[in-house]
Short mmCIF file of C-alpha atoms in Angstrom, two decimals:
data_model
loop_
_atom_site.label_atom_id
_atom_site.label_comp_id
_atom_site.label_asym_id
_atom_site.label_seq_id
_atom_site.Cartn_x
_atom_site.Cartn_y
_atom_site.Cartn_z
CA MET A 1 0.02 0.05 -0.04
CA LYS A 2 2.85 2.20 0.84
CA LYS A 3 4.48 1.76 -2.52
CA LEU A 4 1.12 2.23 -4.30
CA SER A 5 0.75 5.63 -2.59
CA ILE A 6 4.27 6.77 -3.54
CA LEU A 7 3.65 5.62 -6.98
CA ILE A 8 0.40 7.65 -7.25
CA LEU A 9 1.82 10.73 -5.71
CA SER A 10 4.93 10.47 -8.23
CA CYS A 11 2.37 10.33 -11.15
CA ALA A 12 0.48 13.08 -9.93
CA CYS A 13 3.57 15.43 -9.46
CA MET A 14 4.65 14.45 -13.07
CA LEU A 15 1.19 15.31 -14.27
CA GLY A 16 1.33 18.66 -12.54
CA THR A 17 4.70 19.20 -14.03
CA VAL A 18 3.40 18.83 -17.58
CA LEU A 19 0.25 20.96 -16.89
CA SER A 20 2.37 23.66 -15.57
CA VAL A 21 4.89 23.56 -18.56
CA ALA A 22 2.25 23.14 -21.36
CA PRO A 23 0.81 26.96 -21.10
CA GLY A 24 4.16 28.29 -21.24
CA GLN A 25 5.08 26.30 -24.31
CA ALA A 26 1.90 27.57 -25.83
CA GLN A 27 2.80 31.07 -25.33
CA ALA A 28 6.13 30.76 -26.61
CA GLN A 29 4.66 29.11 -29.90
CA ALA A 30 2.23 31.85 -30.09
CA GLN A 31 5.12 34.56 -29.85
CA THR A 32 7.12 32.95 -32.67
CA SER A 33 4.35 31.99 -35.13
CA ALA A 34 4.75 33.39 -38.47
CA LEU A 35 3.53 37.05 -39.18
CA LYS A 36 2.28 37.57 -42.72
CA LYS A 37 0.16 39.82 -45.13
CA GLY A 38 -3.31 40.54 -43.73
CA VAL A 39 -2.47 40.28 -40.17
CA GLN A 40 -3.15 43.11 -37.75
CA SER A 41 -1.66 42.85 -34.28
CA GLU A 42 0.44 44.57 -31.63
CA ARG A 43 3.40 42.08 -32.75
CA VAL A 44 3.16 43.49 -36.27
CA LEU A 45 3.51 47.10 -34.88
CA GLU A 46 6.61 46.07 -32.88
CA LEU A 47 7.78 44.36 -36.23
CA GLN A 48 7.41 47.54 -37.98
CA GLN A 49 9.19 49.54 -35.60
CA GLN A 50 12.16 46.89 -35.15
CA LEU A 51 12.57 47.17 -39.07
CA HIS A 52 12.28 51.03 -38.98
CA SER A 53 15.28 51.16 -36.50
CA LEU A 54 17.27 49.12 -38.80
CA GLY A 55 16.56 51.32 -41.89
CA TYR A 56 14.22 48.86 -43.74
CA PHE A 57 10.77 50.20 -43.13
CA LYS A 58 10.18 53.63 -44.11
CA ALA A 59 6.37 54.05 -44.08
CA GLY A 60 3.88 54.86 -41.02
CA PHE A 61 3.33 52.41 -38.26
CA THR A 62 0.09 50.92 -38.60
CA GLY A 63 -0.01 47.46 -36.86
CA TYR A 64 -1.31 45.94 -40.17
CA TYR A 65 0.93 43.65 -42.12
CA GLY A 66 0.55 44.96 -45.85
CA SER A 67 2.84 45.06 -48.95
CA LEU A 68 5.00 47.64 -47.60
CA THR A 69 5.85 45.54 -44.26
CA SER A 70 6.34 42.43 -46.64
CA LYS A 71 8.86 44.13 -48.76
CA ALA A 72 10.73 45.53 -45.83
CA VAL A 73 10.89 42.07 -44.24
CA ALA A 74 12.16 40.48 -47.59
CA ARG A 75 14.85 43.16 -47.85
CA PHE A 76 15.96 42.46 -44.18
CA GLN A 77 15.72 38.66 -44.81
CA ARG A 78 17.84 39.05 -48.03
CA ASP A 79 20.65 41.01 -46.38
CA ASN A 80 20.68 38.73 -43.38
CA GLY A 81 20.97 35.45 -45.36
CA LEU A 82 17.25 34.21 -44.90
CA THR A 83 14.88 33.35 -47.59
CA PRO A 84 13.30 36.46 -48.73
CA ASP A 85 9.65 35.41 -48.68
CA GLY A 86 8.48 38.50 -46.83
CA VAL A 87 7.00 36.36 -44.05
CA ALA A 88 8.18 36.97 -40.63
CA GLY A 89 8.70 33.50 -39.34
CA ALA A 90 10.32 32.19 -36.32
CA ALA A 91 13.82 32.41 -37.96
CA THR A 92 13.25 36.05 -39.02
CA GLN A 93 11.83 37.25 -35.78
CA ALA A 94 14.89 35.51 -33.85
CA LYS A 95 17.28 37.48 -36.06
CA LEU A 96 15.44 40.57 -35.47
CA GLU A 97 15.60 40.02 -31.93
CA SER A 98 19.49 39.70 -32.09
CA PHE A 99 19.63 43.23 -32.96
CA GLY A 100 17.93 44.11 -29.55
CA LYS A 101 14.38 45.30 -28.64
CA VAL A 102 12.72 48.38 -29.59
CA ARG A 103 10.36 50.43 -27.64
CA VAL A 104 6.95 50.24 -29.15
CA THR A 105 6.38 53.97 -29.08
CA ALA A 106 3.13 53.95 -31.18
CA LEU A 107 1.43 51.64 -28.63
CA ASP A 108 2.27 54.04 -26.02
CA GLN A 109 0.78 56.96 -28.12
CA LEU A 110 -2.37 54.76 -28.77
CA ALA A 111 -2.89 54.24 -24.99
CA ARG A 112 -2.16 57.85 -24.29
CA ILE A 113 -5.00 59.02 -26.52
CA ILE A 114 -7.43 56.22 -25.27
CA TYR A 115 -6.80 57.26 -21.57
CA SER A 116 -6.85 61.28 -22.36
CA GLU A 117 -10.10 60.90 -24.47
CA ALA A 118 -11.91 57.93 -22.66
CA ARG A 119 -10.45 57.22 -19.22
CA GLY A 120 -13.96 57.69 -17.61
CA GLU A 121 -15.51 55.33 -20.10
CA SER A 122 -16.11 51.56 -19.84
CA PHE A 123 -13.44 49.31 -21.18
CA GLU A 124 -15.41 48.69 -24.32
CA GLY A 125 -15.72 52.40 -24.66
CA GLN A 126 -11.78 52.75 -24.44
CA VAL A 127 -11.28 50.17 -27.10
CA ALA A 128 -13.76 51.91 -29.29
CA VAL A 129 -11.66 54.94 -29.24
CA GLY A 130 -8.50 53.14 -30.09
CA ALA A 131 -10.44 51.34 -32.99
CA VAL A 132 -11.32 54.80 -34.32
CA VAL A 133 -7.57 55.63 -34.57
CA LEU A 134 -6.85 52.20 -36.37
CA ASN A 135 -9.80 52.72 -38.73
CA ARG A 136 -8.53 56.04 -39.78
CA VAL A 137 -4.99 54.67 -40.52
CA GLN A 138 -6.67 52.11 -42.86
CA SER A 139 -9.46 54.36 -44.54
CA GLY A 140 -7.23 56.36 -46.97
CA GLU A 141 -8.95 59.58 -45.70
CA PHE A 142 -6.69 60.12 -42.85
CA PRO A 143 -2.71 59.97 -42.41
CA SER A 144 -1.42 56.44 -42.88
CA SER A 145 0.18 55.76 -39.42
CA ILE A 146 -0.94 55.74 -35.87
CA PRO A 147 1.19 58.67 -34.65
CA ASP A 148 0.19 60.85 -37.51
CA VAL A 149 -3.56 60.14 -37.01
CA ILE A 150 -3.29 61.06 -33.39
CA LEU A 151 -1.34 64.19 -34.00
CA GLN A 152 -3.17 65.44 -36.98
CA PRO A 153 -4.20 68.98 -36.14
CA GLY A 154 -7.92 69.67 -35.07
CA GLN A 155 -8.82 66.05 -34.55
CA PHE A 156 -8.74 65.10 -30.98
CA THR A 157 -9.69 67.43 -28.07
CA ALA A 158 -7.39 65.94 -25.67
CA VAL A 159 -4.37 66.57 -27.88
CA GLN A 160 -5.50 70.47 -28.29
CA ASP A 161 -6.09 70.90 -24.51
CA GLY A 162 -3.11 69.10 -23.11
CA GLN A 163 -4.69 66.08 -21.68
CA TYR A 164 -2.71 63.99 -24.10
CA ARG A 165 0.35 64.51 -21.91
CA LEU A 166 -1.24 62.51 -19.02
CA LYS A 167 0.40 59.16 -18.39
CA PRO A 168 -2.04 56.24 -19.32
CA ASN A 169 -2.89 53.47 -16.93
CA LYS A 170 -2.80 49.69 -17.53
CA THR A 171 -6.43 49.55 -18.63
CA ALA A 172 -5.67 51.99 -21.36
CA TYR A 173 -2.65 49.92 -22.58
CA ARG A 174 -5.03 46.77 -22.39
CA ALA A 175 -7.50 48.47 -24.54
CA ALA A 176 -4.95 49.81 -26.98
CA ARG A 177 -3.67 46.01 -27.37
CA GLN A 178 -7.18 44.87 -27.79
CA ALA A 179 -7.78 47.29 -30.73
CA LEU A 180 -4.53 46.52 -32.18
CA ASN A 181 -5.45 42.91 -32.35
CA GLY A 182 -8.79 43.53 -34.11
CA ALA A 183 -11.27 44.43 -31.54
CA ASP A 184 -13.73 47.06 -32.91
CA PRO A 185 -17.00 47.81 -31.04
CA THR A 186 -17.53 50.82 -33.60
CA ASN A 187 -18.29 48.69 -36.60
CA GLY A 188 -15.68 50.48 -38.43
CA SER A 189 -16.45 54.09 -37.40
CA LEU A 190 -14.07 56.99 -38.22
CA PHE A 191 -15.65 59.79 -35.63
CA TYR A 192 -17.09 60.19 -32.38
CA TYR A 193 -18.33 62.89 -30.29
CA ASN A 194 -19.95 63.51 -26.96
CA PRO A 195 -23.82 64.67 -27.51
CA ALA A 196 -23.67 66.53 -24.18
CA ILE A 197 -20.94 68.89 -25.08
CA ALA A 198 -20.29 68.81 -28.73
CA THR A 199 -20.74 72.02 -30.59
CA ALA A 200 -19.82 71.27 -34.08
CA LYS A 201 -22.90 70.91 -36.26
CA TRP A 202 -21.01 68.48 -38.85
CA SER A 203 -20.49 66.09 -36.00
CA LYS A 204 -24.21 65.72 -35.21
CA SER A 205 -25.10 65.69 -38.90
CA ARG A 206 -23.44 62.30 -39.22
CA PRO A 207 -25.69 59.28 -38.80
CA ALA A 208 -24.85 57.46 -35.70
CA VAL A 209 -23.42 53.76 -35.84
CA ILE A 210 -23.38 53.03 -32.20
CA SER A 211 -23.46 54.78 -28.95
CA LEU A 212 -21.17 53.63 -26.09
CA GLY A 213 -21.17 55.60 -22.81
CA ARG A 214 -20.88 59.22 -23.44
CA HIS A 215 -19.75 58.89 -27.00
CA THR A 216 -21.53 58.50 -30.23
CA PHE A 217 -19.69 56.80 -33.14
CA THR A 218 -20.15 57.88 -36.68
CA ASN A 219 -18.99 57.70 -40.33
#
């Protein structure tokens, strides 16, 4: 009986070890999965800024893996003895990492505009503000990078009145990451306003797509 108990305990310990290791392995696999055309995520944004720091990416930071990102990756691969297929697989990501980490400043800017414009809103309402920024980046009607959309003159009240300088909290960063990874509660909206304080007639003249908290989102 004593030997049987020891055997059961040993098996349980082994099972516990397997269960504790598996999530970490899954996370590592997720972090090194290939990035390619059509993907929008925080990892693509970091990739663009890594390539920019090395002189390969000259376009605006969007978080979207389009043809410009693919071409930049291919140039980096060609210069570093990798297959120039334009797909950032595990080998390409590892080679980029060997040059050192890059601070993801565009993520900071997205979190900052979310915090300054919507810190009193629900989490969904904060994600929505981030989604509007990203929708503008992809629309062709606004600048084609996250920083340029945020800092475009006359677009965001928080930039004009100085609230944009406030330090964002963890929730704002989480909302920014959700938006970067494809969450869009606004259904593609390009504008939003607070009906209680908005004075611009053009804002109120646009058909509402959805209302979240104090903000009405429009196109």
